[in-house]
Amino acid sequence: MNELKLPSKIDVAAEMARRSLVGFAKINQPNFVLSDFHSSYYAVLELFAQGVIKKLIISIPPQHGKSLGSSILLPAYMLGLNPNLKICIASYSLALASKFNRSVQRIISTNSYKQAFPETRLKSNQTEREYIRTAEQFEIVNCQGGVLSVGREGPLTGNRVDVMILDDIYRDAMEANSQIIRRNAWEWYTSVVKTRLHNHSSELIVFTRWHRQDIVGMIAEYEKIVPLKTISDKFENDVWYSLNFKAIKEDDPFELDQRKRGEALWPQRHSISLLETKRRLDPQTFESLYQGNPISIEGLLYGDNFKTYADLPETISKRASYTDTADTGDDYLCSVCYVVDTDDVIYVTDVVFSKLEMEFTETAVAVMLKRNETRKAWIESNNGGRGFARSVQSLVPECDVEWFFQSANKESRILTNSSSVLKHIRMPSDWAVRWSEFYREITLYRRTFRANRNHDAADVLTGIIEREIFTPTRKRMGVVGFSH
């Protein structure tokens, strides 16, 4: 009778590498610790490697292992599964694409890879000189497959592409904001990349989205893109599936991203405190790079164009505030204290911007009014504002609190008064740090009204302008209420 022989550690490792991309990654990157997010990322890439998903878009923040998974481990793994695949890796420069190519070659040359995929090997001596092996391209010996690297707008003439991987087609925001570069990149994609694909080709786009009209934005205008939430769905070949891993979670948990709201994507490497610091320094760039939410500069209503001040004026004619209570559970209560000088310049002095319950915000606003010695407070009564106003009035009897119903169209009011907001309102020089959420909401507010999730901050600044600069509009607002 033959004795059963236990598999060796080498055999076990080879079998793990063959079974899944996660197993392949653990064998080939033993020092790389896979977080929950990486496991989900690699599970989706596995669906792509197996041909279950044919068109895939993934957005991942910088320094989170995006390219290691998509442009190094994935091509090596897919060539192990099928050494006849012709894979193309494209990036904004040939140098970066070739760097990925060399990394793939290094993996294929390791003993662990040879043990797992013995049929997938590279040219190693002069007797195999008919095979190509350079920094830009290599071919698998005795097979039809290999990897070709190209820079954006590089040639693909005569090359069939089974798997196309686009990894960061724009170098930075300057390139992405260039209409010429975006147009040239799109023309290259449609007239060069697309012409090399066939019925069974697969496309993977791993992107840092800098602009709404980048390649992904243009694809969305012509093809169907479906958000990817689970790996158990049935997938269609002619549909793009998109997964955006935000650095800071902003939506409810789902199968592929089970974090709670406010949690970091990879806290072991990028903590919430670090991410929030980056967000405060440059909210627009953070939204694109880290949240996968591109906002073009030309599409912003205010941008970072507010004038700032270091000291308040010596002569103050009014100390007032304006409050918009939250419409729904996802809206903010926004309350702004300000002073007005004799030249009708408005200086914002304090802000409460919160999604917390009214029991908290009533007290927070009252404390702010006292702190700023506010003498007049206007509170919109549309959404429970009347009860809110009464509570604040009881907490700050020395302040004249007035509630009113806002009947004018919000979109029209905000867009019409935007230039006056920038002209008359001044912010503290450190307002990005003092009120980071409020700062982000205002500076990233878009001209296209429906593109904004919340309007609370813009609505309050608009209301202040209507009250202090264009007082006749108050008559057509239908102001009713009480004053103390």
GROMACS .gro file of C-alpha atoms in nm:
model
  484
    1MET     CA    1   0.000   0.000   0.000
    2ASN     CA    2   0.132   0.345  -0.092
    3GLU     CA    3   0.166   0.583   0.200
    4LEU     CA    4  -0.011   0.915   0.182
    5LYS     CA    5   0.236   1.199   0.138
    6LEU     CA    6   0.164   1.533   0.292
    7PRO     CA    7   0.213   1.828   0.056
    8SER     CA    8   0.521   2.038   0.119
    9LYS     CA    9   0.506   2.407   0.215
   10ILE     CA   10   0.612   2.491  -0.140
   11ASP     CA   11   0.324   2.289  -0.283
   12VAL     CA   12   0.076   2.454  -0.046
   13ALA     CA   13   0.204   2.800  -0.137
   14ALA     CA   14   0.178   2.722  -0.509
   15GLU     CA   15  -0.179   2.599  -0.469
   16MET     CA   16  -0.274   2.914  -0.275
   17ALA     CA   17  -0.125   3.130  -0.550
   18ARG     CA   18  -0.327   2.949  -0.815
   19ARG     CA   19  -0.658   2.961  -0.632
   20SER     CA   20  -0.708   3.336  -0.589
   21LEU     CA   21  -0.550   3.676  -0.635
   22VAL     CA   22  -0.550   3.723  -0.258
   23GLY     CA   23  -0.354   3.399  -0.216
   24PHE     CA   24  -0.122   3.504  -0.500
   25ALA     CA   25  -0.063   3.841  -0.329
   26LYS     CA   26   0.018   3.680   0.006
   27ILE     CA   27   0.278   3.453  -0.154
   28ASN     CA   28   0.440   3.720  -0.371
   29GLN     CA   29   0.415   4.009  -0.124
   30PRO     CA   30   0.469   3.840   0.214
   31ASN     CA   31   0.540   4.170   0.392
   32PHE     CA   32   0.223   4.336   0.264
   33VAL     CA   33  -0.055   4.307   0.522
   34LEU     CA   34  -0.395   4.294   0.355
   35SER     CA   35  -0.657   4.505   0.531
   36ASP     CA   36  -1.032   4.449   0.499
   37PHE     CA   37  -1.039   4.701   0.219
   38HIS     CA   38  -0.759   4.524   0.029
   39SER     CA   39  -0.941   4.195   0.058
   40SER     CA   40  -1.249   4.353  -0.104
   41TYR     CA   41  -1.034   4.521  -0.368
   42TYR     CA   42  -0.862   4.196  -0.459
   43ALA     CA   43  -1.192   4.006  -0.458
   44VAL     CA   44  -1.324   4.246  -0.723
   45LEU     CA   45  -1.001   4.216  -0.923
   46GLU     CA   46  -1.045   3.838  -0.901
   47LEU     CA   47  -1.383   3.871  -1.073
   48PHE     CA   48  -1.209   4.068  -1.346
   49ALA     CA   49  -0.928   3.811  -1.376
   50GLN     CA   50  -1.183   3.531  -1.410
   51GLY     CA   51  -1.373   3.721  -1.679
   52VAL     CA   52  -1.687   3.756  -1.467
   53ILE     CA   53  -1.665   4.135  -1.495
   54LYS     CA   54  -1.548   4.259  -1.835
   55LYS     CA   55  -1.553   4.635  -1.778
   56LEU     CA   56  -1.439   4.766  -1.440
   57ILE     CA   57  -1.366   5.114  -1.298
   58ILE     CA   58  -1.206   5.143  -0.955
   59SER     CA   59  -1.111   5.461  -0.770
   60ILE     CA   60  -0.871   5.435  -0.475
   61PRO     CA   61  -0.689   5.713  -0.281
   62PRO     CA   62  -0.314   5.768  -0.323
   63GLN     CA   63  -0.074   5.546  -0.127
   64HIS     CA   64  -0.336   5.276  -0.066
   65GLY     CA   65  -0.185   5.003  -0.286
   66LYS     CA   66  -0.392   5.073  -0.597
   67SER     CA   67  -0.126   5.006  -0.862
   68LEU     CA   68   0.029   4.713  -0.677
   69GLY     CA   69  -0.300   4.530  -0.709
   70SER     CA   70  -0.416   4.639  -1.054
   71SER     CA   71  -0.100   4.694  -1.256
   72ILE     CA   72   0.156   4.455  -1.104
   73LEU     CA   73  -0.001   4.159  -0.923
   74LEU     CA   74  -0.309   4.131  -1.147
   75PRO     CA   75  -0.122   4.105  -1.484
   76ALA     CA   76   0.123   3.849  -1.341
   77TYR     CA   77  -0.166   3.647  -1.195
   78MET     CA   78  -0.370   3.655  -1.516
   79LEU     CA   79  -0.072   3.541  -1.724
   80GLY     CA   80  -0.030   3.253  -1.481
   81LEU     CA   81  -0.391   3.152  -1.536
   82ASN     CA   82  -0.366   3.203  -1.911
   83PRO     CA   83  -0.018   3.259  -2.064
   84ASN     CA   84  -0.173   3.335  -2.402
   85LEU     CA   85  -0.330   3.662  -2.286
   86LYS     CA   86  -0.209   3.983  -2.449
   87ILE     CA   87  -0.217   4.250  -2.178
   88CYS     CA   88  -0.157   4.622  -2.222
   89ILE     CA   89  -0.078   4.857  -1.931
   90ALA     CA   90  -0.118   5.228  -2.008
   91SER     CA   91  -0.043   5.528  -1.788
   92TYR     CA   92   0.019   5.901  -1.827
   93SER     CA   93   0.382   5.832  -1.919
   94LEU     CA   94   0.572   5.547  -2.079
   95ALA     CA   95   0.820   5.561  -1.791
   96LEU     CA   96   0.554   5.479  -1.531
   97ALA     CA   97   0.392   5.210  -1.748
   98SER     CA   98   0.735   5.052  -1.803
   99LYS     CA   99   0.797   5.057  -1.429
  100PHE     CA  100   0.485   4.844  -1.385
  101ASN     CA  101   0.609   4.616  -1.664
  102ARG     CA  102   0.945   4.557  -1.494
  103SER     CA  103   0.769   4.481  -1.165
  104VAL     CA  104   0.551   4.219  -1.337
  105GLN     CA  105   0.862   4.061  -1.487
  106ARG     CA  106   1.032   4.046  -1.147
  107ILE     CA  107   0.734   3.855  -1.003
  108ILE     CA  108   0.725   3.609  -1.294
  109SER     CA  109   1.097   3.547  -1.243
  110THR     CA  110   1.062   3.440  -0.879
  111ASN     CA  111   1.085   3.077  -0.774
  112SER     CA  112   0.745   3.093  -0.603
  113TYR     CA  113   0.581   3.204  -0.927
  114LYS     CA  114   0.758   2.934  -1.129
  115GLN     CA  115   0.636   2.677  -0.878
  116ALA     CA  116   0.275   2.796  -0.914
  117PHE     CA  117   0.273   2.862  -1.289
  118PRO     CA  118   0.553   2.662  -1.456
  119GLU     CA  119   0.415   2.719  -1.808
  120THR     CA  120   0.443   3.098  -1.779
  121ARG     CA  121   0.807   3.196  -1.818
  122LEU     CA  122   1.015   3.473  -1.971
  123LYS     CA  123   1.304   3.472  -2.213
  124SER     CA  124   1.616   3.380  -2.015
  125ASN     CA  125   1.892   3.304  -2.270
  126GLN     CA  126   2.003   3.370  -2.625
  127THR     CA  127   1.848   3.050  -2.760
  128GLU     CA  128   1.511   3.218  -2.703
  129ARG     CA  129   1.606   3.536  -2.884
  130GLU     CA  130   1.290   3.526  -3.100
  131TYR     CA  131   1.097   3.634  -2.786
  132ILE     CA  132   1.085   3.996  -2.672
  133ARG     CA  133   1.191   4.100  -2.325
  134THR     CA  134   1.247   4.471  -2.268
  135ALA     CA  135   1.134   4.725  -2.011
  136GLU     CA  136   0.839   4.814  -2.234
  137GLN     CA  137   0.732   4.471  -2.355
  138PHE     CA  138   0.778   4.102  -2.286
  139GLU     CA  139   0.642   3.781  -2.434
  140ILE     CA  140   0.576   3.446  -2.269
  141VAL     CA  141   0.804   3.172  -2.406
  142ASN     CA  142   0.620   2.908  -2.614
  143CYS     CA  143   0.293   3.099  -2.572
  144GLN     CA  144   0.114   3.388  -2.739
  145GLY     CA  145   0.077   3.614  -2.436
  146GLY     CA  146   0.274   3.896  -2.281
  147VAL     CA  147   0.258   4.253  -2.156
  148LEU     CA  148   0.299   4.575  -2.352
  149SER     CA  149   0.340   4.910  -2.179
  150VAL     CA  150   0.245   5.242  -2.338
  151GLY     CA  151   0.221   5.602  -2.229
  152ARG     CA  152  -0.087   5.811  -2.294
  153GLU     CA  153  -0.125   5.872  -2.668
  154GLY     CA  154   0.133   5.599  -2.741
  155PRO     CA  155   0.092   5.365  -3.041
  156LEU     CA  156  -0.078   5.025  -3.032
  157THR     CA  157  -0.073   4.958  -3.407
  158GLY     CA  158  -0.070   4.589  -3.495
  159ASN     CA  159  -0.123   4.473  -3.137
  160ARG     CA  160  -0.429   4.275  -3.034
  161VAL     CA  161  -0.530   4.355  -2.675
  162ASP     CA  162  -0.714   4.099  -2.463
  163VAL     CA  163  -0.684   4.293  -2.137
  164MET     CA  164  -0.648   4.672  -2.124
  165ILE     CA  165  -0.542   4.831  -1.797
  166LEU     CA  166  -0.552   5.212  -1.771
  167ASP     CA  167  -0.375   5.327  -1.454
  168ASP     CA  168  -0.383   5.706  -1.393
  169ILE     CA  169  -0.398   5.856  -1.741
  170TYR     CA  170  -0.349   6.209  -1.603
  171ARG     CA  171  -0.032   6.301  -1.414
  172ASP     CA  172  -0.189   6.566  -1.190
  173ALA     CA  173  -0.461   6.830  -1.160
  174MET     CA  174  -0.286   7.060  -1.407
  175GLU     CA  175  -0.309   6.799  -1.681
  176ALA     CA  176  -0.663   6.698  -1.593
  177ASN     CA  177  -0.779   7.060  -1.596
  178SER     CA  178  -0.632   7.112  -1.942
  179GLN     CA  179  -0.911   7.083  -2.198
  180ILE     CA  180  -0.654   7.004  -2.469
  181ILE     CA  181  -0.498   6.716  -2.275
  182ARG     CA  182  -0.840   6.574  -2.183
  183ARG     CA  183  -0.953   6.592  -2.545
  184ASN     CA  184  -0.634   6.431  -2.673
  185ALA     CA  185  -0.659   6.155  -2.411
  186TRP     CA  186  -1.019   6.083  -2.510
  187GLU     CA  187  -0.933   6.073  -2.880
  188TRP     CA  188  -0.645   5.836  -2.807
  189TYR     CA  189  -0.876   5.612  -2.604
  190THR     CA  190  -1.146   5.600  -2.872
  191SER     CA  191  -0.927   5.586  -3.185
  192VAL     CA  192  -0.630   5.382  -3.057
  193VAL     CA  193  -0.723   5.179  -2.749
  194LYS     CA  194  -1.076   5.084  -2.857
  195THR     CA  195  -0.961   4.974  -3.203
  196ARG     CA  196  -0.728   4.714  -3.050
  197LEU     CA  197  -1.008   4.546  -2.849
  198HIS     CA  198  -1.228   4.256  -2.961
  199ASN     CA  199  -1.548   4.083  -2.845
  200HIS     CA  200  -1.379   3.903  -2.556
  201SER     CA  201  -1.150   4.184  -2.440
  202SER     CA  202  -1.162   4.318  -2.085
  203GLU     CA  203  -1.102   4.675  -1.967
  204LEU     CA  204  -0.988   4.791  -1.624
  205ILE     CA  205  -0.963   5.160  -1.535
  206VAL     CA  206  -0.797   5.245  -1.204
  207PHE     CA  207  -0.807   5.618  -1.165
  208THR     CA  208  -0.747   5.922  -0.956
  209ARG     CA  209  -1.033   6.137  -1.079
  210TRP     CA  210  -0.929   6.499  -1.113
  211HIS     CA  211  -1.200   6.630  -1.345
  212ARG     CA  212  -1.564   6.548  -1.420
  213GLN     CA  213  -1.491   6.536  -1.794
  214ASP     CA  214  -1.198   6.292  -1.772
  215ILE     CA  215  -1.207   5.958  -1.956
  216VAL     CA  216  -1.440   5.807  -1.694
  217GLY     CA  217  -1.670   6.109  -1.716
  218MET     CA  218  -1.677   6.083  -2.094
  219ILE     CA  219  -1.749   5.709  -2.084
  220ALA     CA  220  -2.046   5.784  -1.858
  221GLU     CA  221  -2.196   6.001  -2.133
  222TYR     CA  222  -2.197   5.717  -2.385
  223GLU     CA  223  -2.210   5.391  -2.188
  224LYS     CA  224  -2.391   5.252  -1.887
  225ILE     CA  225  -2.200   5.258  -1.557
  226VAL     CA  226  -2.343   5.068  -1.257
  227PRO     CA  227  -2.217   5.113  -0.897
  228LEU     CA  228  -2.062   4.791  -0.767
  229LYS     CA  229  -2.186   4.700  -0.418
  230THR     CA  230  -2.165   4.320  -0.404
  231ILE     CA  231  -1.977   4.036  -0.572
  232SER     CA  232  -2.284   3.812  -0.582
  233ASP     CA  233  -2.466   3.993  -0.862
  234LYS     CA  234  -2.501   3.866  -1.216
  235PHE     CA  235  -2.286   4.085  -1.439
  236GLU     CA  236  -2.350   4.197  -1.796
  237ASN     CA  237  -2.061   4.207  -2.044
  238ASP     CA  238  -2.156   4.538  -2.204
  239VAL     CA  239  -2.197   4.729  -1.877
  240TRP     CA  240  -1.928   4.913  -1.682
  241TYR     CA  241  -1.914   4.841  -1.308
  242SER     CA  242  -1.770   5.110  -1.084
  243LEU     CA  243  -1.637   5.091  -0.728
  244ASN     CA  244  -1.517   5.400  -0.542
  245PHE     CA  245  -1.321   5.337  -0.221
  246LYS     CA  246  -1.340   5.671  -0.040
  247ALA     CA  247  -1.064   5.755   0.207
  248ILE     CA  248  -1.332   5.864   0.456
  249LYS     CA  249  -1.658   5.669   0.446
  250GLU     CA  250  -1.959   5.891   0.370
  251ASP     CA  251  -2.236   5.644   0.294
  252ASP     CA  252  -2.396   5.343   0.462
  253PRO     CA  253  -2.210   5.008   0.476
  254PHE     CA  254  -2.244   4.761   0.190
  255GLU     CA  255  -2.085   4.424   0.115
  256LEU     CA  256  -1.766   4.553  -0.048
  257ASP     CA  257  -1.717   4.841   0.197
  258GLN     CA  258  -1.856   4.759   0.540
  259ARG     CA  259  -1.711   5.060   0.720
  260LYS     CA  260  -1.935   5.290   0.921
  261ARG     CA  261  -1.968   5.653   0.821
  262GLY     CA  262  -1.660   5.856   0.913
  263GLU     CA  263  -1.417   5.563   0.922
  264ALA     CA  264  -1.085   5.566   0.736
  265LEU     CA  265  -1.023   5.325   0.448
  266TRP     CA  266  -0.681   5.206   0.571
  267PRO     CA  267  -0.645   5.341   0.927
  268GLN     CA  268  -0.326   5.146   0.992
  269ARG     CA  269  -0.152   5.363   0.732
  270HIS     CA  270  -0.377   5.669   0.694
  271SER     CA  271  -0.559   5.764   1.013
  272ILE     CA  272  -0.871   5.980   1.031
  273SER     CA  273  -0.673   6.264   1.191
  274LEU     CA  274  -0.419   6.257   0.908
  275LEU     CA  275  -0.691   6.249   0.643
  276GLU     CA  276  -0.887   6.534   0.805
  277THR     CA  277  -0.570   6.744   0.814
  278LYS     CA  278  -0.520   6.686   0.442
  279ARG     CA  279  -0.884   6.772   0.379
  280ARG     CA  280  -0.855   7.104   0.566
  281LEU     CA  281  -0.542   7.205   0.376
  282ASP     CA  282  -0.698   7.157   0.033
  283PRO     CA  283  -1.062   7.037   0.030
  284GLN     CA  284  -1.101   7.045  -0.346
  285THR     CA  285  -0.796   6.827  -0.412
  286PHE     CA  286  -0.898   6.596  -0.127
  287GLU     CA  287  -1.242   6.543  -0.281
  288SER     CA  288  -1.082   6.433  -0.608
  289LEU     CA  289  -0.781   6.232  -0.488
  290TYR     CA  290  -0.915   6.080  -0.170
  291GLN     CA  291  -1.293   6.073  -0.214
  292GLY     CA  292  -1.312   6.002  -0.588
  293ASN     CA  293  -1.540   6.302  -0.632
  294PRO     CA  294  -1.394   6.525  -0.905
  295ILE     CA  295  -1.498   6.887  -0.899
  296SER     CA  296  -1.367   7.107  -1.178
  297ILE     CA  297  -1.262   7.454  -1.074
  298GLU     CA  298  -1.475   7.613  -1.344
  299GLY     CA  299  -1.779   7.430  -1.203
  300LEU     CA  300  -1.760   7.585  -0.855
  301LEU     CA  301  -1.991   7.868  -0.752
  302TYR     CA  302  -1.765   8.031  -0.494
  303GLY     CA  303  -1.446   7.825  -0.490
  304ASP     CA  304  -1.173   7.954  -0.262
  305ASN     CA  305  -1.236   8.315  -0.366
  306PHE     CA  306  -1.356   8.463  -0.038
  307LYS     CA  307  -1.173   8.765   0.093
  308THR     CA  308  -1.041   8.717   0.446
  309TYR     CA  309  -0.961   8.939   0.743
  310ALA     CA  310  -0.723   8.927   1.038
  311ASP     CA  311  -0.895   9.186   1.260
  312LEU     CA  312  -1.250   9.314   1.290
  313PRO     CA  313  -1.322   9.677   1.195
  314GLU     CA  314  -1.309   9.942   1.466
  315THR     CA  315  -1.659  10.066   1.384
  316ILE     CA  316  -1.938   9.806   1.391
  317SER     CA  317  -2.294   9.900   1.302
  318LYS     CA  318  -2.463   9.565   1.368
  319ARG     CA  319  -2.408   9.228   1.539
  320ALA     CA  320  -2.643   8.969   1.391
  321SER     CA  321  -2.689   8.606   1.292
  322TYR     CA  322  -2.876   8.399   1.036
  323THR     CA  323  -2.988   8.038   1.088
  324ASP     CA  324  -3.122   7.770   0.854
  325THR     CA  325  -3.248   7.467   1.045
  326ALA     CA  326  -3.200   7.119   0.898
  327ASP     CA  327  -3.456   6.995   0.643
  328THR     CA  328  -3.388   6.623   0.687
  329GLY     CA  329  -3.160   6.395   0.885
  330ASP     CA  330  -2.891   6.427   0.618
  331ASP     CA  331  -2.897   6.810   0.617
  332TYR     CA  332  -2.697   7.048   0.829
  333LEU     CA  333  -2.820   7.311   1.065
  334CYS     CA  334  -2.621   7.617   0.965
  335SER     CA  335  -2.605   7.923   1.187
  336VAL     CA  336  -2.367   8.212   1.116
  337CYS     CA  337  -2.284   8.509   1.339
  338TYR     CA  338  -2.149   8.821   1.175
  339VAL     CA  339  -2.086   9.191   1.218
  340VAL     CA  340  -2.143   9.470   0.967
  341ASP     CA  341  -1.929   9.783   0.936
  342THR     CA  342  -2.038  10.125   0.817
  343ASP     CA  343  -1.940  10.039   0.457
  344ASP     CA  344  -2.175   9.740   0.443
  345VAL     CA  345  -1.889   9.491   0.461
  346ILE     CA  346  -1.997   9.174   0.644
  347TYR     CA  347  -1.747   8.991   0.868
  348VAL     CA  348  -1.834   8.633   0.964
  349THR     CA  349  -1.732   8.580   1.327
  350ASP     CA  350  -1.871   8.240   1.426
  351VAL     CA  351  -2.040   7.932   1.281
  352VAL     CA  352  -2.243   7.634   1.402
  353PHE     CA  353  -2.261   7.372   1.126
  354SER     CA  354  -2.398   7.045   1.253
  355LYS     CA  355  -2.612   6.741   1.173
  356LEU     CA  356  -2.685   6.676   1.541
  357GLU     CA  357  -3.034   6.680   1.691
  358MET     CA  358  -3.213   7.007   1.773
  359GLU     CA  359  -3.169   6.942   2.145
  360PHE     CA  360  -2.797   6.997   2.090
  361THR     CA  361  -2.804   7.264   1.820
  362GLU     CA  362  -3.048   7.489   2.009
  363THR     CA  363  -2.799   7.514   2.293
  364ALA     CA  364  -2.499   7.543   2.060
  365VAL     CA  365  -2.656   7.833   1.871
  366ALA     CA  366  -2.762   8.006   2.193
  367VAL     CA  367  -2.410   7.981   2.334
  368MET     CA  368  -2.269   8.119   2.008
  369LEU     CA  369  -2.510   8.415   2.015
  370LYS     CA  370  -2.404   8.501   2.369
  371ARG     CA  371  -2.036   8.458   2.288
  372ASN     CA  372  -2.062   8.699   1.996
  373GLU     CA  373  -2.290   8.948   2.178
  374THR     CA  374  -2.542   8.909   1.897
  375ARG     CA  375  -2.831   9.152   1.911
  376LYS     CA  376  -3.041   9.034   1.617
  377ALA     CA  377  -3.100   8.673   1.509
  378TRP     CA  378  -3.300   8.564   1.202
  379ILE     CA  379  -3.415   8.201   1.188
  380GLU     CA  380  -3.589   8.040   0.891
  381SER     CA  381  -3.909   7.874   1.011
  382ASN     CA  382  -3.966   7.641   0.714
  383ASN     CA  383  -3.848   7.322   0.884
  384GLY     CA  384  -3.928   7.336   1.252
  385GLY     CA  385  -3.758   7.672   1.277
  386ARG     CA  386  -4.043   7.830   1.473
  387GLY     CA  387  -3.996   7.597   1.772
  388PHE     CA  388  -3.619   7.627   1.736
  389ALA     CA  389  -3.647   8.008   1.745
  390ARG     CA  390  -3.862   8.002   2.059
  391SER     CA  391  -3.612   7.778   2.237
  392VAL     CA  392  -3.318   7.997   2.140
  393GLN     CA  393  -3.508   8.308   2.246
  394SER     CA  394  -3.569   8.162   2.591
  395LEU     CA  395  -3.198   8.079   2.625
  396VAL     CA  396  -3.080   8.422   2.505
  397PRO     CA  397  -3.344   8.676   2.617
  398GLU     CA  398  -3.110   8.970   2.550
  399CYS     CA  399  -3.109   8.888   2.176
  400ASP     CA  400  -3.393   8.989   1.942
  401VAL     CA  401  -3.488   8.658   1.774
  402GLU     CA  402  -3.713   8.668   1.469
  403TRP     CA  403  -3.843   8.369   1.274
  404PHE     CA  404  -3.972   8.398   0.920
  405PHE     CA  405  -4.096   8.181   0.635
  406GLN     CA  406  -3.871   8.170   0.326
  407SER     CA  407  -4.094   8.143   0.021
  408ALA     CA  408  -3.851   8.245  -0.255
  409ASN     CA  409  -3.692   7.978  -0.476
  410LYS     CA  410  -3.371   7.854  -0.315
  411GLU     CA  411  -3.187   7.780  -0.639
  412SER     CA  412  -3.264   8.119  -0.786
  413ARG     CA  413  -3.168   8.300  -0.464
  414ILE     CA  414  -2.832   8.125  -0.427
  415LEU     CA  415  -2.724   8.160  -0.790
  416THR     CA  416  -2.843   8.519  -0.827
  417ASN     CA  417  -2.667   8.641  -0.513
  418SER     CA  418  -2.341   8.447  -0.549
  419SER     CA  419  -2.135   8.741  -0.678
  420SER     CA  420  -2.267   8.962  -0.397
  421VAL     CA  421  -2.171   8.697  -0.141
  422LEU     CA  422  -1.811   8.708  -0.262
  423LYS     CA  423  -1.813   9.087  -0.286
  424HIS     CA  424  -1.951   9.172   0.058
  425ILE     CA  425  -1.868   8.882   0.292
  426ARG     CA  426  -1.529   8.841   0.462
  427MET     CA  427  -1.411   8.525   0.637
  428PRO     CA  428  -1.149   8.491   0.914
  429SER     CA  429  -0.806   8.411   0.774
  430ASP     CA  430  -0.812   8.072   0.952
  431TRP     CA  431  -1.171   7.977   0.865
  432ALA     CA  432  -1.061   7.659   0.682
  433VAL     CA  433  -0.927   7.528   1.013
  434ARG     CA  434  -1.186   7.674   1.250
  435TRP     CA  435  -1.492   7.550   1.056
  436SER     CA  436  -1.354   7.281   0.827
  437GLU     CA  437  -1.691   7.124   0.734
  438PHE     CA  438  -1.850   7.463   0.666
  439TYR     CA  439  -1.543   7.569   0.464
  440ARG     CA  440  -1.556   7.251   0.258
  441GLU     CA  441  -1.930   7.285   0.196
  442ILE     CA  442  -1.896   7.642   0.072
  443THR     CA  443  -1.576   7.620  -0.133
  444LEU     CA  444  -1.688   7.300  -0.307
  445TYR     CA  445  -2.043   7.418  -0.376
  446ARG     CA  446  -2.118   7.371  -0.747
  447ARG     CA  447  -2.280   7.602  -0.997
  448THR     CA  448  -2.510   7.322  -1.110
  449PHE     CA  449  -2.766   7.334  -0.828
  450ARG     CA  450  -2.875   6.970  -0.848
  451ALA     CA  451  -2.514   6.850  -0.829
  452ASN     CA  452  -2.498   6.959  -0.462
  453ARG     CA  453  -2.608   6.727  -0.185
  454ASN     CA  454  -2.664   7.009   0.067
  455HIS     CA  455  -2.749   7.376   0.022
  456ASP     CA  456  -2.756   7.488   0.386
  457ALA     CA  457  -2.431   7.686   0.401
  458ALA     CA  458  -2.490   7.860   0.067
  459ASP     CA  459  -2.848   7.936   0.169
  460VAL     CA  460  -2.735   8.109   0.490
  461LEU     CA  461  -2.473   8.327   0.319
  462THR     CA  462  -2.736   8.418   0.060
  463GLY     CA  463  -2.983   8.504   0.336
  464ILE     CA  464  -2.729   8.731   0.505
  465ILE     CA  465  -2.677   8.921   0.179
  466GLU     CA  466  -3.052   8.957   0.129
  467ARG     CA  467  -3.094   9.092   0.483
  468GLU     CA  468  -2.798   9.329   0.491
  469ILE     CA  469  -2.739   9.439   0.132
  470PHE     CA  470  -3.068   9.395  -0.054
  471THR     CA  471  -3.317   9.477   0.218
  472PRO     CA  472  -3.607   9.545  -0.025
  473THR     CA  473  -3.620   9.172  -0.101
  474ARG     CA  474  -3.737   9.123   0.253
  475LYS     CA  475  -4.077   9.258   0.154
  476ARG     CA  476  -4.132   8.987  -0.106
  477MET     CA  477  -4.017   8.713   0.135
  478GLY     CA  478  -4.342   8.738   0.324
  479VAL     CA  479  -4.171   8.791   0.661
  480VAL     CA  480  -4.383   8.693   0.960
  481GLY     CA  481  -4.285   8.611   1.313
  482PHE     CA  482  -4.216   8.755   1.651
  483SER     CA  483  -3.946   8.966   1.806
  484HIS     CA  484  -3.847   8.995   2.164
   0.00000   0.00000   0.00000
